[in-house]
Every structure is written in structure tokens, then in C-alpha cells.
mmCIF file of C-alpha atoms in Angstrom:
data_model
loop_
_atom_site.group_PDB
_atom_site.id
_atom_site.type_symbol
_atom_site.label_atom_id
_atom_site.label_comp_id
_atom_site.label_asym_id
_atom_site.label_seq_id
_atom_site.Cartn_x
_atom_site.Cartn_y
_atom_site.Cartn_z
ATOM 1 C CA UNK A 392 118.186 6.892 114.640
ATOM 2 C CA UNK A 393 114.781 5.608 113.693
ATOM 3 C CA UNK A 394 114.193 1.905 113.718
ATOM 4 C CA UNK A 395 112.897 0.130 110.615
ATOM 5 C CA UNK A 396 109.456 -0.295 112.200
ATOM 6 C CA UNK A 397 109.229 3.386 113.098
ATOM 7 C CA UNK A 398 110.084 4.245 109.500
ATOM 8 C CA UNK A 399 107.106 2.170 108.358
ATOM 9 C CA UNK A 400 104.842 3.822 110.949
ATOM 10 C CA UNK A 401 105.962 7.301 109.905
ATOM 11 C CA UNK A 402 105.350 6.588 106.246
ATOM 12 C CA UNK A 403 101.914 5.234 107.013
ATOM 13 C CA UNK A 404 100.947 8.358 108.921
ATOM 14 C CA UNK A 405 102.264 10.773 106.319
ATOM 15 C CA UNK A 406 100.898 8.828 103.405
ATOM 16 C CA UNK A 407 104.025 9.500 101.311
ATOM 17 C CA UNK A 408 106.791 7.356 99.798
ATOM 18 C CA UNK A 409 104.271 4.756 98.599
ATOM 19 C CA UNK A 410 106.941 3.125 96.477
ATOM 20 C CA UNK A 411 108.839 2.164 99.637
ATOM 21 C CA UNK A 412 105.757 0.520 101.142
ATOM 22 C CA UNK A 413 105.033 -1.281 97.861
ATOM 23 C CA UNK A 414 108.564 -2.697 97.809
ATOM 24 C CA UNK A 415 108.305 -3.722 101.445
ATOM 25 C CA UNK A 416 105.011 -5.561 100.839
ATOM 26 C CA UNK A 417 106.390 -7.407 97.846
ATOM 27 C CA UNK A 418 109.432 -8.600 99.797
ATOM 28 C CA UNK A 419 108.146 -9.183 103.310
ATOM 29 C CA UNK A 420 104.362 -9.721 103.187
ATOM 30 C CA UNK A 421 103.490 -13.304 102.196
ATOM 31 C CA UNK A 422 101.145 -13.840 99.301
ATOM 32 C CA UNK A 423 97.600 -14.901 100.110
ATOM 33 C CA UNK A 424 97.515 -18.688 100.081
ATOM 34 C CA UNK A 425 94.651 -20.164 98.121
ATOM 35 C CA UNK A 426 92.372 -22.614 99.872
ATOM 36 C CA UNK A 427 92.677 -26.065 98.296
ATOM 37 C CA UNK A 428 89.534 -28.023 97.543
ATOM 38 C CA UNK A 429 89.119 -31.600 96.326
ATOM 39 C CA UNK A 430 85.885 -32.481 94.513
ATOM 40 C CA UNK A 431 85.035 -36.122 93.843
ATOM 41 C CA UNK A 432 82.601 -36.961 91.068
ATOM 42 C CA UNK A 433 83.955 -33.858 89.350
ATOM 43 C CA UNK A 434 83.160 -35.088 85.856
ATOM 44 C CA UNK A 435 79.513 -35.682 86.734
ATOM 45 C CA UNK A 436 76.426 -33.503 86.651
ATOM 46 C CA UNK A 437 76.573 -31.862 90.096
ATOM 47 C CA UNK A 438 80.328 -32.237 90.533
ATOM 48 C CA UNK A 439 81.196 -30.327 87.371
ATOM 49 C CA UNK A 440 79.149 -27.337 88.550
ATOM 50 C CA UNK A 441 80.888 -27.442 91.946
ATOM 51 C CA UNK A 442 84.238 -27.339 90.140
ATOM 52 C CA UNK A 443 83.178 -24.255 88.174
ATOM 53 C CA UNK A 444 82.057 -22.430 91.318
ATOM 54 C CA UNK A 445 85.259 -23.330 93.164
ATOM 55 C CA UNK A 446 87.266 -21.796 90.337
ATOM 56 C CA UNK A 447 85.074 -18.701 90.353
ATOM 57 C CA UNK A 448 85.736 -18.284 94.078
ATOM 58 C CA UNK A 449 89.479 -18.545 93.614
ATOM 59 C CA UNK A 450 90.093 -21.954 95.187
ATOM 60 C CA UNK A 451 92.952 -24.139 94.053
ATOM 61 C CA UNK A 452 90.613 -26.685 92.548
ATOM 62 C CA UNK A 453 91.386 -30.392 92.325
ATOM 63 C CA UNK A 454 88.952 -32.532 90.346
ATOM 64 C CA UNK A 455 88.951 -36.220 91.222
ATOM 65 C CA UNK A 456 88.252 -38.462 88.248
ATOM 66 C CA UNK A 457 88.640 -42.054 87.111
ATOM 67 C CA UNK A 458 90.701 -43.048 84.091
ATOM 68 C CA UNK A 459 87.459 -43.672 82.213
ATOM 69 C CA UNK A 460 85.814 -40.391 83.259
ATOM 70 C CA UNK A 461 84.771 -37.932 80.591
ATOM 71 C CA UNK A 462 86.606 -34.604 80.787
ATOM 72 C CA UNK A 463 84.097 -32.779 78.582
ATOM 73 C CA UNK A 464 83.003 -30.452 81.427
ATOM 74 C CA UNK A 465 86.504 -30.122 82.892
ATOM 75 C CA UNK A 466 88.225 -28.105 80.172
ATOM 76 C CA UNK A 467 89.327 -25.068 82.206
ATOM 77 C CA UNK A 468 93.140 -25.021 82.329
ATOM 78 C CA UNK A 469 93.071 -24.007 86.006
ATOM 79 C CA UNK A 470 91.561 -27.368 87.007
ATOM 80 C CA UNK A 471 94.027 -29.809 88.528
ATOM 81 C CA UNK A 472 92.996 -33.364 87.728
ATOM 82 C CA UNK A 473 93.745 -36.230 90.081
ATOM 83 C CA UNK A 474 92.850 -39.876 89.514
ATOM 84 C CA UNK A 475 91.412 -41.540 92.608
ATOM 85 C CA UNK A 476 90.343 -45.136 93.123
ATOM 86 C CA UNK A 477 87.485 -45.023 95.619
ATOM 87 C CA UNK A 478 87.286 -48.805 95.716
ATOM 88 C CA UNK A 479 90.524 -49.092 97.705
ATOM 89 C CA UNK A 480 91.485 -47.188 100.856
ATOM 90 C CA UNK A 481 95.074 -48.329 100.555
ATOM 91 C CA UNK A 482 95.368 -46.999 97.021
ATOM 92 C CA UNK A 483 93.652 -43.754 98.018
ATOM 93 C CA UNK A 484 96.233 -43.234 100.747
ATOM 94 C CA UNK A 485 98.984 -43.628 98.173
ATOM 95 C CA UNK A 486 97.258 -41.275 95.720
ATOM 96 C CA UNK A 487 96.597 -38.597 98.362
ATOM 97 C CA UNK A 488 99.782 -38.926 100.429
ATOM 98 C CA UNK A 489 101.583 -35.938 98.922
ATOM 99 C CA UNK A 490 98.540 -33.655 98.961
ATOM 100 C CA UNK A 491 96.969 -31.290 101.434
ATOM 101 C CA UNK A 492 93.388 -30.110 101.146
ATOM 102 C CA UNK A 493 91.428 -27.613 103.209
ATOM 103 C CA UNK A 494 88.061 -28.802 101.926
ATOM 104 C CA UNK A 495 86.655 -31.959 100.356
ATOM 105 C CA UNK A 496 83.287 -32.221 98.607
ATOM 106 C CA UNK A 497 82.283 -35.842 98.050
ATOM 107 C CA UNK A 498 79.888 -35.740 95.106
ATOM 108 C CA UNK A 499 80.911 -39.060 93.567
ATOM 109 C CA UNK A 500 78.343 -41.830 93.568
ATOM 110 C CA UNK A 501 76.058 -44.030 91.540
ATOM 111 C CA UNK A 502 72.378 -43.207 90.973
ATOM 112 C CA UNK A 503 71.719 -46.209 88.703
ATOM 113 C CA UNK A 504 73.173 -49.721 89.017
ATOM 114 C CA UNK A 505 72.334 -53.051 87.458
ATOM 115 C CA UNK A 506 72.862 -54.914 90.740
ATOM 116 C CA UNK A 507 71.736 -53.508 94.129
ATOM 117 C CA UNK A 508 75.044 -54.490 95.758
ATOM 118 C CA UNK A 509 76.821 -52.061 93.439
ATOM 119 C CA UNK A 510 75.095 -49.115 95.128
ATOM 120 C CA UNK A 511 76.651 -50.122 98.457
ATOM 121 C CA UNK A 512 80.044 -50.808 96.892
ATOM 122 C CA UNK A 513 80.148 -47.377 95.249
ATOM 123 C CA UNK A 514 78.098 -45.101 97.522
ATOM 124 C CA UNK A 515 78.735 -46.606 100.943
ATOM 125 C CA UNK A 516 82.111 -48.284 100.714
ATOM 126 C CA UNK A 517 83.492 -45.584 98.415
ATOM 127 C CA UNK A 518 82.693 -42.984 101.091
ATOM 128 C CA UNK A 519 84.234 -45.136 103.808
ATOM 129 C CA UNK A 520 87.417 -45.630 101.803
ATOM 130 C CA UNK A 521 87.809 -41.921 101.034
ATOM 131 C CA UNK A 522 87.194 -40.774 104.596
ATOM 132 C CA UNK A 523 89.313 -43.590 105.970
ATOM 133 C CA UNK A 524 92.222 -42.488 103.781
ATOM 134 C CA UNK A 525 91.835 -38.834 104.789
ATOM 135 C CA UNK A 526 91.828 -39.785 108.460
ATOM 136 C CA UNK A 527 94.761 -42.191 108.112
ATOM 137 C CA UNK A 528 96.771 -39.399 106.471
ATOM 138 C CA UNK A 529 95.682 -36.993 109.226
ATOM 139 C CA UNK A 530 94.497 -34.527 106.596
ATOM 140 C CA UNK A 531 93.708 -31.283 108.504
ATOM 141 C CA UNK A 532 90.367 -30.654 106.826
ATOM 142 C CA UNK A 533 88.212 -27.668 107.668
ATOM 143 C CA UNK A 534 85.082 -29.317 106.242
ATOM 144 C CA UNK A 535 84.039 -32.462 104.376
ATOM 145 C CA UNK A 536 80.694 -32.094 102.585
ATOM 146 C CA UNK A 537 78.897 -35.303 101.656
ATOM 147 C CA UNK A 538 76.236 -35.078 98.941
ATOM 148 C CA UNK A 539 73.511 -37.460 100.072
ATOM 149 C CA UNK A 540 69.865 -37.423 98.949
ATOM 150 C CA UNK A 541 66.322 -36.901 100.167
ATOM 151 C CA UNK A 542 65.771 -40.480 98.929
ATOM 152 C CA UNK A 543 67.229 -41.712 102.213
ATOM 153 C CA UNK A 544 63.918 -40.778 103.856
ATOM 154 C CA UNK A 545 61.735 -43.039 101.697
ATOM 155 C CA UNK A 546 57.960 -42.892 101.441
ATOM 156 C CA UNK A 547 56.959 -41.222 104.715
ATOM 157 C CA UNK A 548 54.192 -38.775 105.661
ATOM 158 C CA UNK A 549 52.110 -40.250 102.823
ATOM 159 C CA UNK A 550 48.743 -39.654 104.457
ATOM 160 C CA UNK A 551 46.838 -36.688 103.029
ATOM 161 C CA UNK A 552 47.058 -33.824 103.656
ATOM 162 C CA UNK A 553 50.790 -34.308 103.121
ATOM 163 C CA UNK A 554 53.200 -32.643 105.535
ATOM 164 C CA UNK A 555 56.849 -31.766 105.122
ATOM 165 C CA UNK A 556 59.557 -34.369 105.536
ATOM 166 C CA UNK A 557 61.798 -33.203 108.375
ATOM 167 C CA UNK A 558 65.436 -33.825 109.160
ATOM 168 C CA UNK A 559 64.297 -35.350 112.470
ATOM 169 C CA UNK A 560 62.097 -37.978 110.773
ATOM 170 C CA UNK A 561 63.311 -41.548 110.952
ATOM 171 C CA UNK A 562 64.546 -42.617 107.498
ATOM 172 C CA UNK A 563 62.859 -45.556 105.769
ATOM 173 C CA UNK A 564 64.536 -45.723 102.349
ATOM 174 C CA UNK A 565 62.665 -47.814 99.793
ATOM 175 C CA UNK A 566 65.372 -47.895 97.096
ATOM 176 C CA UNK A 567 68.795 -49.517 96.998
ATOM 177 C CA UNK A 568 70.184 -46.083 96.148
ATOM 178 C CA UNK A 569 68.591 -44.484 99.210
ATOM 179 C CA UNK A 570 69.690 -47.340 101.462
ATOM 180 C CA UNK A 571 73.287 -47.040 100.283
ATOM 181 C CA UNK A 572 73.345 -43.282 100.899
ATOM 182 C CA UNK A 573 71.813 -43.740 104.351
ATOM 183 C CA UNK A 574 74.409 -46.395 105.198
ATOM 184 C CA UNK A 575 77.142 -43.897 104.279
ATOM 185 C CA UNK A 576 75.510 -41.220 106.460
ATOM 186 C CA UNK A 577 75.204 -43.584 109.404
ATOM 187 C CA UNK A 578 78.846 -44.566 109.099
ATOM 188 C CA UNK A 579 79.910 -40.908 109.100
ATOM 189 C CA UNK A 580 77.912 -40.394 112.277
ATOM 190 C CA UNK A 581 80.054 -42.983 114.085
ATOM 191 C CA UNK A 582 83.185 -40.870 113.606
ATOM 192 C CA UNK A 583 84.584 -38.487 116.147
ATOM 193 C CA UNK A 584 86.739 -35.501 115.279
ATOM 194 C CA UNK A 585 85.889 -35.604 111.587
ATOM 195 C CA UNK A 586 84.352 -32.345 110.241
ATOM 196 C CA UNK A 587 81.595 -33.697 108.000
ATOM 197 C CA UNK A 588 78.402 -31.948 106.886
ATOM 198 C CA UNK A 589 75.646 -33.777 104.993
ATOM 199 C CA UNK A 590 73.414 -32.299 102.286
ATOM 200 C CA UNK A 591 70.181 -34.043 101.267
ATOM 201 C CA UNK A 592 68.887 -32.489 98.057
ATOM 202 C CA UNK A 593 65.541 -33.476 96.581
ATOM 203 C CA UNK A 594 65.323 -34.013 92.787
ATOM 204 C CA UNK A 595 68.234 -32.115 91.245
ATOM 205 C CA UNK A 596 67.831 -30.912 87.660
ATOM 206 C CA UNK A 597 69.508 -28.529 85.271
ATOM 207 C CA UNK A 598 71.882 -28.496 82.281
ATOM 208 C CA UNK A 599 73.901 -31.733 81.809
ATOM 209 C CA UNK A 600 71.421 -33.805 83.862
ATOM 210 C CA UNK A 601 70.265 -37.051 82.202
ATOM 211 C CA UNK A 602 67.368 -38.533 84.214
ATOM 212 C CA UNK A 603 64.866 -35.687 83.881
ATOM 213 C CA UNK A 604 66.261 -35.239 80.392
ATOM 214 C CA UNK A 605 64.708 -38.611 79.482
ATOM 215 C CA UNK A 606 61.277 -37.192 80.294
ATOM 216 C CA UNK A 607 62.053 -34.043 78.303
ATOM 217 C CA UNK A 608 62.995 -36.194 75.315
ATOM 218 C CA UNK A 609 59.739 -38.114 75.625
ATOM 219 C CA UNK A 610 57.690 -34.902 75.575
ATOM 220 C CA UNK A 611 59.612 -33.657 72.550
ATOM 221 C CA UNK A 612 58.644 -36.963 70.932
ATOM 222 C CA UNK A 613 54.997 -36.156 71.759
ATOM 223 C CA UNK A 614 54.400 -38.479 74.756
ATOM 224 C CA UNK A 615 54.114 -37.490 78.419
ATOM 225 C CA UNK A 616 53.977 -40.445 80.794
ATOM 226 C CA UNK A 617 52.747 -40.149 84.385
ATOM 227 C CA UNK A 618 52.026 -42.750 87.054
ATOM 228 C CA UNK A 619 49.242 -43.088 89.608
ATOM 229 C CA UNK A 620 45.941 -41.307 90.099
ATOM 230 C CA UNK A 621 46.475 -40.204 93.696
ATOM 231 C CA UNK A 622 47.711 -36.657 94.292
ATOM 232 C CA UNK A 623 51.504 -36.379 94.128
ATOM 233 C CA UNK A 624 53.404 -33.456 95.660
ATOM 234 C CA UNK A 625 56.922 -33.187 94.278
ATOM 235 C CA UNK A 626 59.916 -30.938 94.907
ATOM 236 C CA UNK A 627 62.913 -29.860 92.867
ATOM 237 C CA UNK A 628 66.191 -28.023 93.304
ATOM 238 C CA UNK A 629 68.172 -26.439 90.480
ATOM 239 C CA UNK A 630 71.793 -27.532 90.312
ATOM 240 C CA UNK A 631 73.307 -24.113 91.022
ATOM 241 C CA UNK A 632 71.274 -23.884 94.229
ATOM 242 C CA UNK A 633 72.789 -27.180 95.349
ATOM 243 C CA UNK A 634 76.200 -25.676 94.590
ATOM 244 C CA UNK A 635 75.262 -22.597 96.621
ATOM 245 C CA UNK A 636 74.468 -24.859 99.572
ATOM 246 C CA UNK A 637 77.758 -26.745 99.182
ATOM 247 C CA UNK A 638 79.852 -23.625 99.657
ATOM 248 C CA UNK A 639 77.662 -22.341 102.476
ATOM 249 C CA UNK A 640 78.148 -25.707 104.195
ATOM 250 C CA UNK A 641 81.913 -25.421 103.726
ATOM 251 C CA UNK A 642 81.876 -21.987 105.308
ATOM 252 C CA UNK A 643 79.129 -22.238 107.934
ATOM 253 C CA UNK A 644 77.900 -25.811 108.225
ATOM 254 C CA UNK A 645 77.827 -27.207 111.745
ATOM 255 C CA UNK A 646 79.810 -30.433 112.011
ATOM 256 C CA UNK A 647 77.511 -33.450 111.995
ATOM 257 C CA UNK A 648 74.481 -31.555 110.679
ATOM 258 C CA UNK A 649 72.228 -32.763 107.869
ATOM 259 C CA UNK A 650 70.500 -30.194 105.658
ATOM 260 C CA UNK A 651 67.597 -30.909 103.299
ATOM 261 C CA UNK A 652 67.590 -28.864 100.085
ATOM 262 C CA UNK A 653 64.848 -27.873 97.639
ATOM 263 C CA UNK A 654 63.817 -24.660 95.884
ATOM 264 C CA UNK A 655 61.346 -24.003 98.703
ATOM 265 C CA UNK A 656 58.245 -24.707 96.612
ATOM 266 C CA UNK A 657 55.903 -27.679 96.162
ATOM 267 C CA UNK A 658 54.606 -28.702 92.743
ATOM 268 C CA UNK A 659 52.021 -31.076 91.378
ATOM 269 C CA UNK A 660 53.246 -33.952 89.253
ATOM 270 C CA UNK A 661 51.995 -32.408 85.991
ATOM 271 C CA UNK A 662 53.674 -29.015 86.458
ATOM 272 C CA UNK A 663 57.139 -30.139 85.359
ATOM 273 C CA UNK A 664 55.678 -31.620 82.159
ATOM 274 C CA UNK A 665 53.617 -28.486 81.495
ATOM 275 C CA UNK A 666 56.680 -26.259 81.841
ATOM 276 C CA UNK A 667 58.743 -28.515 79.592
ATOM 277 C CA UNK A 668 55.957 -28.534 77.007
ATOM 278 C CA UNK A 669 55.808 -24.744 77.098
ATOM 279 C CA UNK A 670 59.597 -24.342 76.796
ATOM 280 C CA UNK A 671 59.674 -26.718 73.821
ATOM 281 C CA UNK A 672 57.209 -24.538 71.930
ATOM 282 C CA UNK A 673 54.082 -26.570 72.680
ATOM 283 C CA UNK A 674 54.486 -29.558 70.338
ATOM 284 C CA UNK A 675 51.432 -31.790 70.008
ATOM 285 C CA UNK A 676 51.461 -34.477 72.668
ATOM 286 C CA UNK A 677 49.602 -37.376 74.224
ATOM 287 C CA UNK A 678 49.424 -37.469 78.011
ATOM 288 C CA UNK A 679 49.266 -40.994 79.442
ATOM 289 C CA UNK A 680 48.619 -41.682 83.114
ATOM 290 C CA UNK A 681 49.191 -45.315 84.002
ATOM 291 C CA UNK A 682 48.035 -47.116 87.147
ATOM 292 C CA UNK A 683 50.680 -48.090 89.707
ATOM 293 C CA UNK A 684 50.225 -51.810 89.022
ATOM 294 C CA UNK A 685 51.073 -51.328 85.346
ATOM 295 C CA UNK A 686 54.264 -49.468 86.254
ATOM 296 C CA UNK A 687 55.218 -52.387 88.515
ATOM 297 C CA UNK A 688 54.806 -54.828 85.652
ATOM 298 C CA UNK A 689 56.880 -52.609 83.336
ATOM 299 C CA UNK A 690 59.686 -52.147 85.858
ATOM 300 C CA UNK A 691 59.710 -55.861 86.678
ATOM 301 C CA UNK A 692 60.211 -56.455 82.969
ATOM 302 C CA UNK A 693 62.957 -53.829 82.931
ATOM 303 C CA UNK A 694 64.804 -55.578 85.773
ATOM 304 C CA UNK A 695 64.463 -58.939 84.022
ATOM 305 C CA UNK A 696 65.738 -57.527 80.727
ATOM 306 C CA UNK A 697 68.652 -55.870 82.504
ATOM 307 C CA UNK A 698 69.766 -59.119 84.118
ATOM 308 C CA UNK A 699 69.386 -60.935 80.816
ATOM 309 C CA UNK A 700 71.317 -58.440 78.694
ATOM 310 C CA UNK A 701 73.644 -56.904 81.275
ATOM 311 C CA UNK A 702 72.306 -53.463 80.349
ATOM 312 C CA UNK A 703 70.577 -51.216 82.857
ATOM 313 C CA UNK A 704 66.957 -50.329 82.072
ATOM 314 C CA UNK A 705 65.678 -46.828 82.820
ATOM 315 C CA UNK A 706 62.531 -48.400 84.283
ATOM 316 C CA UNK A 707 63.630 -50.637 87.162
ATOM 317 C CA UNK A 708 62.648 -51.461 90.747
ATOM 318 C CA UNK A 709 64.280 -48.333 92.194
ATOM 319 C CA UNK A 710 62.559 -46.156 89.603
ATOM 320 C CA UNK A 711 59.225 -47.787 90.471
ATOM 321 C CA UNK A 712 59.565 -46.849 94.143
ATOM 322 C CA UNK A 713 60.582 -43.293 93.270
ATOM 323 C CA UNK A 714 57.662 -42.760 90.865
ATOM 324 C CA UNK A 715 55.033 -44.256 93.134
ATOM 325 C CA UNK A 716 56.036 -42.113 96.138
ATOM 326 C CA UNK A 717 53.346 -39.484 96.586
ATOM 327 C CA UNK A 718 54.893 -37.021 99.034
ATOM 328 C CA UNK A 719 58.190 -35.224 98.382
ATOM 329 C CA UNK A 720 57.414 -32.132 100.457
ATOM 330 C CA UNK A 721 60.413 -31.239 102.607
ATOM 331 C CA UNK A 722 61.515 -28.731 105.223
ATOM 332 C CA UNK A 723 64.499 -26.583 104.253
ATOM 333 C CA UNK A 724 64.239 -24.113 107.163
ATOM 334 C CA UNK A 725 67.407 -25.441 108.912
ATOM 335 C CA UNK A 726 69.449 -24.764 105.763
ATOM 336 C CA UNK A 727 67.934 -21.301 105.524
ATOM 337 C CA UNK A 728 68.439 -20.421 109.176
ATOM 338 C CA UNK A 729 71.851 -21.979 109.797
ATOM 339 C CA UNK A 730 73.550 -21.671 106.425
ATOM 340 C CA UNK A 731 71.821 -18.622 104.980
ATOM 341 C CA UNK A 732 70.693 -20.776 102.060
ATOM 342 C CA UNK A 733 68.159 -19.076 99.812
ATOM 343 C CA UNK A 734 67.121 -20.784 96.553
ATOM 344 C CA UNK A 735 67.559 -18.521 93.543
ATOM 345 C CA UNK A 736 65.998 -20.553 90.726
ATOM 346 C CA UNK A 737 62.383 -21.713 90.746
ATOM 347 C CA UNK A 738 61.088 -24.466 88.498
ATOM 348 C CA UNK A 739 59.811 -22.359 85.580
ATOM 349 C CA UNK A 740 63.114 -20.539 85.174
ATOM 350 C CA UNK A 741 65.150 -23.685 85.777
ATOM 351 C CA UNK A 742 63.272 -25.633 83.107
ATOM 352 C CA UNK A 743 63.713 -22.764 80.641
ATOM 353 C CA UNK A 744 67.464 -22.606 81.290
ATOM 354 C CA UNK A 745 67.838 -26.383 81.077
ATOM 355 C CA UNK A 746 66.032 -26.779 77.775
ATOM 356 C CA UNK A 747 67.911 -23.834 76.295
ATOM 357 C CA UNK A 748 71.187 -25.583 77.229
ATOM 358 C CA UNK A 749 70.014 -28.948 75.826
ATOM 359 C CA UNK A 750 69.078 -27.263 72.571
ATOM 360 C CA UNK A 751 72.267 -25.224 72.272
ATOM 361 C CA UNK A 752 74.392 -28.313 72.955
ATOM 362 C CA UNK A 753 72.447 -30.486 70.488
ATOM 363 C CA UNK A 754 71.010 -32.836 73.105
ATOM 364 C CA UNK A 755 67.520 -32.030 71.805
#
């Protein structure tokens, strides 16, 4: 009498009775379990694109939001929303206690704050609280990807001819934002047995983004404003290329590594404006280049007005340090070699796509 296993073997060799094998698979072979991913900052610019890619890849996708977060880019019915309070580790432990995640992407953070201390409260302490909760709950993560920034490096290699900022360079952040991100990175580096990977993108742009959008609005209104007369080399990375790097880091990123991201090209300060002007149909415009000292006066006034009114000004001390920095060249070869990262969208195409989205969604 043939055993059950020999029956299966015989059927496999003969290639007949497929209905029997189908029934066996349905009953005895477990279904493929989806990987579970948690994305913080899911309602934001970069986070919402990470959510979309996670869904496309078939992950069970959990989007972390606050009660006040907009859900406008989180409409897909497959998204599982979870409210997390990053200001309290204790509350995070309670909110996450009944969950298990294979991957976490920490994209939450503040890029603009009225008070410098708020950057550290949100970007540094928020990261500490989240990771602390995950460790306290002994969450068996495969990878934790932290979205940092090239701003942690500050104004280095500023002597002409400019050379690329390297991962091995010592950071000297010159903004409260950059300092808060660096503090979070340094804290992660003190941990043992925690599978973190850090990404440091340069200027991220694309649909839904609001900072570069301010410049696009200005050009549409016929004014292009630039700062400084010294050569400025700048770099960009389109949002979907950042997302590409996130999932490569989840799959291949070496624990403890830090990868700089850009589109692999270097641009002059006027090129972004020229491309925007072209994509907008070449409206008439006035191009103003202001000296650095004038920008400092304007941003000082912006900081003063912000403290007086309680409303954040677009032109502030952090923005001054970002605009006056002359060298944003950066080395992405480690990301290319170790992750297989290859930027797909260069600036001309990215600007075209962005402006098309702004126009279609009535932002412009």
C-alpha cells in the first residue's frame, strides 16, 4: 500500500490528477504571509509615497499618523491607519503592544519649526521614543530605516573647486534641523543589536512637496529670487528615487550604514529656476540675485516676526544657512555599490512631472 507521501510523489512525476494536488495545496500548504511594514510620517510628502510603494509591493502596510494628520494622500482602502504619539515612549509601547512588524520606516519629522528646541523634541526625541518602544517590546524587526538628511553635514568642502561630500566626512551641521537629525543618528549608533540603516538624501522634490513649491509659485508670479554671487553647486533627488532607496535599504542595507542619496548629477543654482520657467510655459519674469548680507537681514526679520506673531516665516535662520551654502555635491557610490541604487529621474524630467501634478491638482 502506497503511503500518502508516495502518492504525492507519483502524481508529481506523472503530471496527472492535478485536481488532487490543488486540493492538497489548499488544505495543507500555508498561505504566503505578507511582510508587515510600519511607516511613520505617512501623511507627509515622502512618507505618502513610501506607503504607495509598500502597497504596490504587496506589504501589509500600516501608516502611522497623528489625530490631526491629513489623510488626503492615504485614501487607499488597503492602508491600515494607526495613531502613534512619538512624544511619549510609554504611550508608544501601549499603542504598539499588540502589533508585530517586520520593517519600520521612520519618515516622520519636522523640517520647519518656530523654536529650535522643537526640532530636537520632534526629530531627535521622537526617534528615541519610537526605537525605545520597539526595543522594549522586543519587536523582531528585520530592518529599521531612518530618513535623515544631507543637511547633517553642514557647509563643508566649500573651497573651490568643490569636491563631493563623503559619508566619512565629519558632520558640522549649521541648522537646527541638521543638528537634530545628526543627534538622532548619533543616538542610533550607540545601540547594539538594533537593525537600523540611515539614508541621507539631498534636496528632495516632487509632487506634494511644499518648500520648492514656494519657489515655483514665485516664478509663476514672475519673480525668481537667488542669493549670493559665488558659484553654487546644488544637488537634488526626486521623491520616487528616495522611495527606491528605502526599499533597497530594507532588503540589502547593511546594519549601521549611512547612505547619501542624490540623482547623481550636479547642477548650478540657476538650472532649477530655468527648468521651472520652461515647464510653466516661459512667463515673463524678473531674476533678482541678492547679496548674502541682504538675505541675513531678511531672515533676521523673519525670525523676529515669527517670534512676535507665533507664525513661522519661510525665510528664517535655518533657511539662511541652507541658501548661503555653496557646495551640495555628494558621493552616492556606496548606495550604488551596496544597495544597487540607481536614480531614475533627473532634474528636467522631475521638474516637468512635479509642475504637471501641481497644475492638475490646482496648486498652481
